[in-house]
Amino acid sequence: MHQEREPAVVVDGLRKTYGTKVAVEEISLSVAEGEIFGILGPNGAGKTTTVESIAGLRVGDKGRIRVHGIDPWSDREALTKVLGVQLQESKLQPKITVREALELWSAFYPDPEPWPALAERLGLGDHLDQRFEKLSGGQQQRLSIALALVGKPRIVILDELTTGLDPRARREVWKMVENIRDRGVTVLLVTHFMEEAQSLCDRVAIVDRGRVRALDTPAALIDRASAATITTFVPSAPVDLEALRTLPGVASAHSENGTVAIEGAEGTALALMRALADQDVVPGRLRVEAGTLDSAYLDLTEDTTDDTMEKTR
Ligand SMILES: Nc1ncnc2c1ncn2[C@@H]1O[C@H](COP(=O)(O)OP(=O)(O)OP(=O)(O)O)[C@@H](O)[C@H]1O
C-alpha cells in the first residue's frame, strides 16, 4: 500500500516577536520531501525569521516546528545531520580559499560529502586555490551552496541566493538548485524574485506581514490572480480603452507605443475579441499569454510605497 511520506518540514502556528516588533504573526506551512518550496514576499515580511526558526537559529514565541521529525529548537545536533543552510549574505573571511573553506566545513561532519566531487559539480573545480574575495558573485554563491551541501543534508535552506547576481549567473544558480533537487534533496528557497519562484519552485508560499497569504503551485496562484492572462495586440484603428476596462474580468487595459495590453482573468480574451469587433478594430500581432506570479503577488500583498521589492521583468 502506498504510504504518505512524512513532510520534510512542518511549521505550525509560528509566532516570533523582537521586543514589540512582530516579525512573524502566525505562519503554518508544510514542505514535502523532494520539492523545491519557495517562500516569496516583500522586505520585512518575515521570511528570514521563518527559515531561521526552521534552522534552529531563532526560537519562536509560539508554535511548533519539525524537520524530518526533529525539533530544531531543542535538538540542534540532530538537526545539523539533516539540514544544510545558506543564509542571506553569508560572507566568509575574504582571504580563505575555496579549498580551505570546503575542508573546514567538511571537518564539522562525521560523514561529509567528498568535497572535491562537490566542488567539481558546482563548477568550482578550477577555483580551489582562489580566495573568497577574488571570486565573482556567482562563484561566491556556488561556494555557499557547496558549503550548505557538504554535510549531505536531506533538506537545504537557501535564502536570497541570487540577489545581486546578473541574469546569466542567476540562471546558472537556478540550474544548480534543480540539480540539487534531482539528487533527492528538498530545497526551501527564500526569494523576492517572482521570476525565480515561478520557474524554479514546485510550490510557493506568499508571505506578507508575518502571515502566509497564499500557498500553492505557481500555476495555480497565477490562475487565481485577477490578471491570469495578458493579451497584447496592435489595433488597426484607435481603441476605446475605457470600454475595454469595463468588460467582465478585465483587470487593466493600457496602450504603449501602439501596442495595447489587457490583463484579465481566464476567459477574458474571448469577450475582448467581441468588443474589438464591435469597435471595428482588427487586432494585429495578437498574443494571449499566461500571466505571471507578479499579478498573484500584487493581489495578495499590501501596497507599501517604500517597498523596495525587486522585479526581474
Ligand atoms: N533581530 C531583530 N531585531 C528586531 N527586529 C527584527 C530583527 N530581525 C528582523 N526584524 C524585523 O522583523 C521583520 C521581519 O524581518 P525578516 O528579516 O524576517 O523579513 P524578511 O521577509 O526576511 O525581509 P527581507 O526580504 O528584507 O530579508 C522586519 O520588520 C525586521 O525589521
XYZ file of C-alpha atoms and ligand atoms in Angstrom:
344
model
C 0.000 0.000 0.000
C 1.215 3.478 -0.792
C 2.364 5.278 2.316
C 2.246 9.049 2.561
C 5.796 10.263 3.020
C 6.406 12.327 6.131
C 6.790 16.017 5.239
C 10.347 17.332 5.317
C 9.286 20.418 7.266
C 6.186 21.244 9.270
C 5.695 24.737 10.673
C 2.614 25.005 12.820
C 1.441 28.358 14.166
C 4.864 30.006 14.353
C 4.905 33.421 16.027
C 8.045 35.456 16.633
C 8.457 38.924 18.057
C 11.531 41.045 18.620
C 10.601 43.231 21.591
C 7.453 44.984 20.442
C 8.111 44.218 16.763
C 6.037 41.324 15.450
C 8.215 39.694 12.779
C 6.036 36.616 12.291
C 2.387 36.925 13.234
C 1.302 33.349 12.541
C 2.837 31.071 9.947
C 1.925 27.493 9.174
C 3.236 25.528 6.215
C 4.423 22.117 5.277
C 7.206 21.227 2.829
C 7.022 17.862 1.067
C 10.124 15.749 0.736
C 11.871 16.270 -2.594
C 10.217 19.519 -3.620
C 11.574 22.992 -4.212
C 9.426 25.093 -1.920
C 9.572 28.863 -2.255
C 8.869 31.498 0.371
C 8.121 34.688 -1.511
C 7.303 38.087 -0.086
C 8.284 41.744 0.238
C 11.023 43.085 2.507
C 10.255 42.632 6.157
C 7.515 40.039 5.523
C 9.041 37.595 7.996
C 10.684 35.196 5.527
C 14.151 35.119 7.063
C 12.773 34.883 10.599
C 10.726 31.869 9.476
C 13.631 29.992 7.874
C 15.979 30.895 10.721
C 13.412 29.405 13.100
C 13.317 26.251 10.954
C 17.127 26.170 11.069
C 17.055 26.412 14.874
C 18.815 29.791 14.857
C 15.786 31.505 16.380
C 13.270 30.147 18.816
C 9.652 31.105 18.244
C 7.443 32.618 20.941
C 4.671 30.254 19.921
C 4.170 27.341 17.595
C 5.921 24.145 16.719
C 8.405 23.188 14.014
C 9.551 19.746 12.918
C 12.276 19.000 10.378
C 12.085 15.312 9.497
C 10.560 14.852 12.928
C 13.326 16.793 14.725
C 12.526 19.789 16.932
C 15.031 22.415 15.754
C 14.650 24.467 18.929
C 15.717 21.684 21.271
C 17.855 19.356 19.180
C 20.277 21.363 17.070
C 22.727 18.483 16.954
C 20.278 16.123 15.302
C 19.142 18.945 13.043
C 22.607 19.575 11.597
C 22.622 15.984 10.338
C 19.610 16.568 8.096
C 19.629 20.301 7.347
C 22.083 22.466 5.410
C 21.773 26.240 5.469
C 22.918 29.006 3.179
C 21.789 32.160 4.871
C 21.308 35.612 3.430
C 24.604 37.353 2.638
C 26.630 34.693 4.358
C 30.102 36.089 3.970
C 33.271 34.138 4.507
C 36.618 35.540 5.521
C 37.950 37.368 2.452
C 41.305 35.550 2.444
C 40.015 31.995 2.807
C 40.407 29.868 -0.334
C 37.692 27.681 -1.804
C 39.688 24.581 -0.816
C 40.198 25.780 2.774
C 36.525 26.628 3.214
C 35.430 23.227 1.894
C 37.962 21.387 4.072
C 36.958 23.359 7.143
C 33.227 22.767 6.628
C 33.812 19.053 5.927
C 35.504 18.758 9.312
C 32.215 19.686 11.020
C 30.510 16.489 9.836
C 31.183 12.845 10.672
C 30.396 11.639 7.148
C 30.764 14.585 4.779
C 30.217 14.558 1.038
C 33.655 14.197 -0.599
C 34.275 17.877 -1.254
C 36.405 17.641 -4.425
C 33.498 15.994 -6.279
C 31.080 18.524 -4.833
C 33.303 21.400 -5.949
C 33.516 19.889 -9.407
C 29.746 19.525 -9.646
C 29.226 23.134 -8.674
C 31.772 24.404 -11.190
C 34.363 25.327 -8.569
C 36.963 22.706 -9.520
C 39.169 25.261 -11.297
C 38.958 27.787 -8.479
C 40.069 25.739 -5.478
C 43.030 27.984 -4.681
C 41.193 31.223 -5.297
C 40.485 33.433 -2.303
C 36.842 34.178 -1.433
C 37.335 37.908 -2.097
C 38.529 37.185 -5.645
C 35.530 35.060 -6.606
C 32.731 36.545 -8.712
C 29.303 36.936 -7.101
C 28.094 33.770 -8.846
C 31.128 31.790 -7.703
C 30.676 33.007 -4.123
C 27.071 31.855 -4.221
C 28.097 28.489 -5.638
C 30.605 28.108 -2.830
C 27.948 28.929 -0.246
C 25.697 26.282 -1.818
C 28.581 23.790 -1.697
C 29.120 24.553 1.995
C 25.410 24.038 2.670
C 25.575 20.643 0.934
C 28.824 19.277 2.333
C 27.107 17.628 5.311
C 24.881 15.558 2.935
C 21.674 17.206 4.146
C 18.220 15.874 3.281
C 16.976 19.431 3.137
C 18.750 22.658 2.319
C 17.654 26.228 3.054
C 18.760 28.837 0.522
C 17.984 32.438 1.496
C 18.045 35.099 -1.228
C 20.507 33.099 -3.165
C 20.563 35.109 -6.358
C 20.232 38.660 -5.060
C 22.980 40.734 -6.669
C 23.702 38.267 -9.470
C 23.439 39.145 -13.157
C 20.779 37.267 -15.180
C 23.230 34.699 -16.561
C 24.728 33.882 -13.151
C 21.223 33.727 -11.709
C 20.170 31.146 -14.287
C 23.286 29.089 -13.584
C 22.404 29.060 -9.911
C 18.811 28.043 -10.734
C 20.139 25.099 -12.716
C 22.242 24.132 -9.737
C 19.232 24.267 -7.431
C 17.336 21.961 -9.808
C 20.277 19.556 -9.795
C 20.230 19.530 -6.006
C 16.539 18.626 -6.044
C 17.128 15.980 -8.725
C 19.587 14.325 -6.360
C 16.772 13.947 -3.850
C 17.445 16.920 -1.568
C 14.447 19.021 -0.512
C 15.019 22.722 -1.161
C 13.487 25.550 0.854
C 14.141 28.731 -1.057
C 13.570 32.288 0.155
C 13.287 34.837 -2.594
C 11.728 38.087 -3.582
C 12.240 37.477 -7.256
C 8.948 36.428 -8.728
C 10.535 35.003 -11.859
C 12.739 32.812 -9.687
C 9.784 31.453 -7.752
C 7.786 30.906 -10.922
C 10.418 28.991 -12.849
C 12.028 27.061 -10.022
C 9.520 26.245 -7.317
C 7.096 23.340 -7.159
C 5.047 25.256 -4.605
C 5.213 28.766 -3.249
C 4.025 30.373 -0.031
C 3.391 34.078 -0.480
C 4.161 35.663 2.874
C 3.300 39.220 3.836
C 3.167 40.988 7.177
C 4.016 37.826 9.066
C 1.343 35.585 7.567
C 1.012 33.135 4.694
C -1.343 34.867 2.251
C -1.457 32.010 -0.273
C 0.236 28.651 -0.735
C 0.033 26.709 -3.973
C 1.831 25.827 -7.198
C 2.929 28.885 -9.191
C 0.456 27.928 -11.960
C -2.470 27.720 -9.534
C -1.544 31.039 -7.927
C -1.458 32.662 -11.364
C -4.845 31.150 -12.293
C -6.380 32.599 -9.140
C -4.984 36.058 -9.810
C -7.142 38.806 -11.243
C -4.763 39.012 -14.203
C -4.292 35.374 -15.164
C -3.836 36.218 -18.848
C -2.200 39.044 -20.723
C -3.500 39.819 -24.214
C -1.497 42.150 -26.443
C -2.244 43.407 -29.953
C -1.611 46.257 -32.357
C -5.021 47.758 -33.181
C -5.953 48.628 -36.770
C -7.739 51.782 -35.506
C -7.862 53.751 -32.229
C -9.359 51.675 -29.413
C -11.752 52.802 -26.696
C -9.667 51.540 -23.728
C -12.267 52.742 -21.239
C -14.876 50.449 -22.816
C -12.435 47.516 -22.623
C -11.776 48.198 -18.931
C -15.462 47.685 -18.161
C -15.516 44.196 -19.675
C -16.073 41.455 -17.116
C -12.797 40.018 -15.822
C -10.562 42.768 -17.192
C -8.127 43.976 -14.538
C -6.274 46.597 -16.580
C -6.017 47.969 -20.110
C -3.313 50.248 -21.360
C -1.588 51.246 -24.555
C 2.116 51.808 -25.068
C 3.977 52.523 -28.305
C 0.980 51.465 -30.359
C 0.548 48.111 -28.565
C -2.456 47.543 -26.363
C -2.068 45.235 -23.337
C -5.046 43.847 -21.462
C -4.634 41.949 -18.218
C -7.561 39.884 -17.064
C -8.966 36.684 -15.675
C -9.028 33.431 -17.660
C -11.551 33.725 -20.474
C -11.230 37.493 -20.872
C -9.707 37.136 -24.324
C -12.976 35.994 -25.905
C -15.013 38.907 -24.533
C -12.227 41.163 -25.672
C -12.348 39.912 -29.264
C -16.102 40.535 -29.367
C -15.676 44.050 -28.001
C -12.978 44.819 -30.563
C -15.212 43.547 -33.362
C -17.962 45.871 -32.066
C -15.479 48.740 -32.286
C -14.488 47.673 -35.831
C -10.918 47.162 -34.668
C -8.803 44.336 -36.028
C -6.194 43.144 -33.501
C -2.888 42.713 -35.314
C 0.020 40.670 -33.877
C -2.389 39.221 -31.360
C -0.833 37.299 -28.463
C -2.519 35.765 -25.455
C -0.126 34.709 -22.735
C -0.468 33.300 -19.274
C 0.018 35.913 -16.582
C 2.937 35.841 -14.227
C 3.247 35.454 -10.496
C 3.509 39.242 -10.341
C -0.228 39.707 -10.530
C -0.934 36.999 -7.948
C 1.662 38.587 -5.722
C 0.253 42.071 -6.126
C -3.255 40.813 -5.392
C -2.081 39.190 -2.187
C 0.462 41.560 -0.698
C -0.025 45.002 0.722
C 0.864 48.013 -1.380
C 3.608 49.800 0.523
C 5.021 52.818 -1.252
C 8.511 52.415 0.186
C 8.569 48.782 -0.816
C 11.896 48.082 -2.429
C 10.962 44.736 -3.835
C 12.998 43.930 -6.893
C 11.460 42.637 -10.056
C 13.193 40.971 -12.897
C 10.659 41.666 -15.585
N 16.906 40.856 15.304
C 15.880 41.647 15.048
N 15.506 42.619 15.911
C 14.443 43.414 15.668
N 13.667 43.345 14.570
C 13.992 42.404 13.661
C 15.112 41.523 13.848
N 15.178 40.691 12.771
C 14.155 41.052 11.948
N 13.438 42.062 12.478
C 12.247 42.717 11.904
O 11.249 41.716 11.731
C 10.568 41.886 10.492
C 10.706 40.641 9.648
O 12.076 40.502 9.277
P 12.607 39.347 8.348
O 14.075 39.563 8.179
O 12.157 38.040 8.861
O 11.846 39.669 6.998
P 12.170 39.220 5.512
O 10.869 38.876 4.911
O 13.213 38.165 5.513
O 12.723 40.540 4.865
P 13.907 40.778 3.771
O 13.329 40.357 2.476
O 14.126 42.236 3.859
O 15.074 39.956 4.219
C 11.178 43.126 9.851
O 10.355 44.222 10.145
C 12.516 43.256 10.529
O 12.906 44.608 10.586
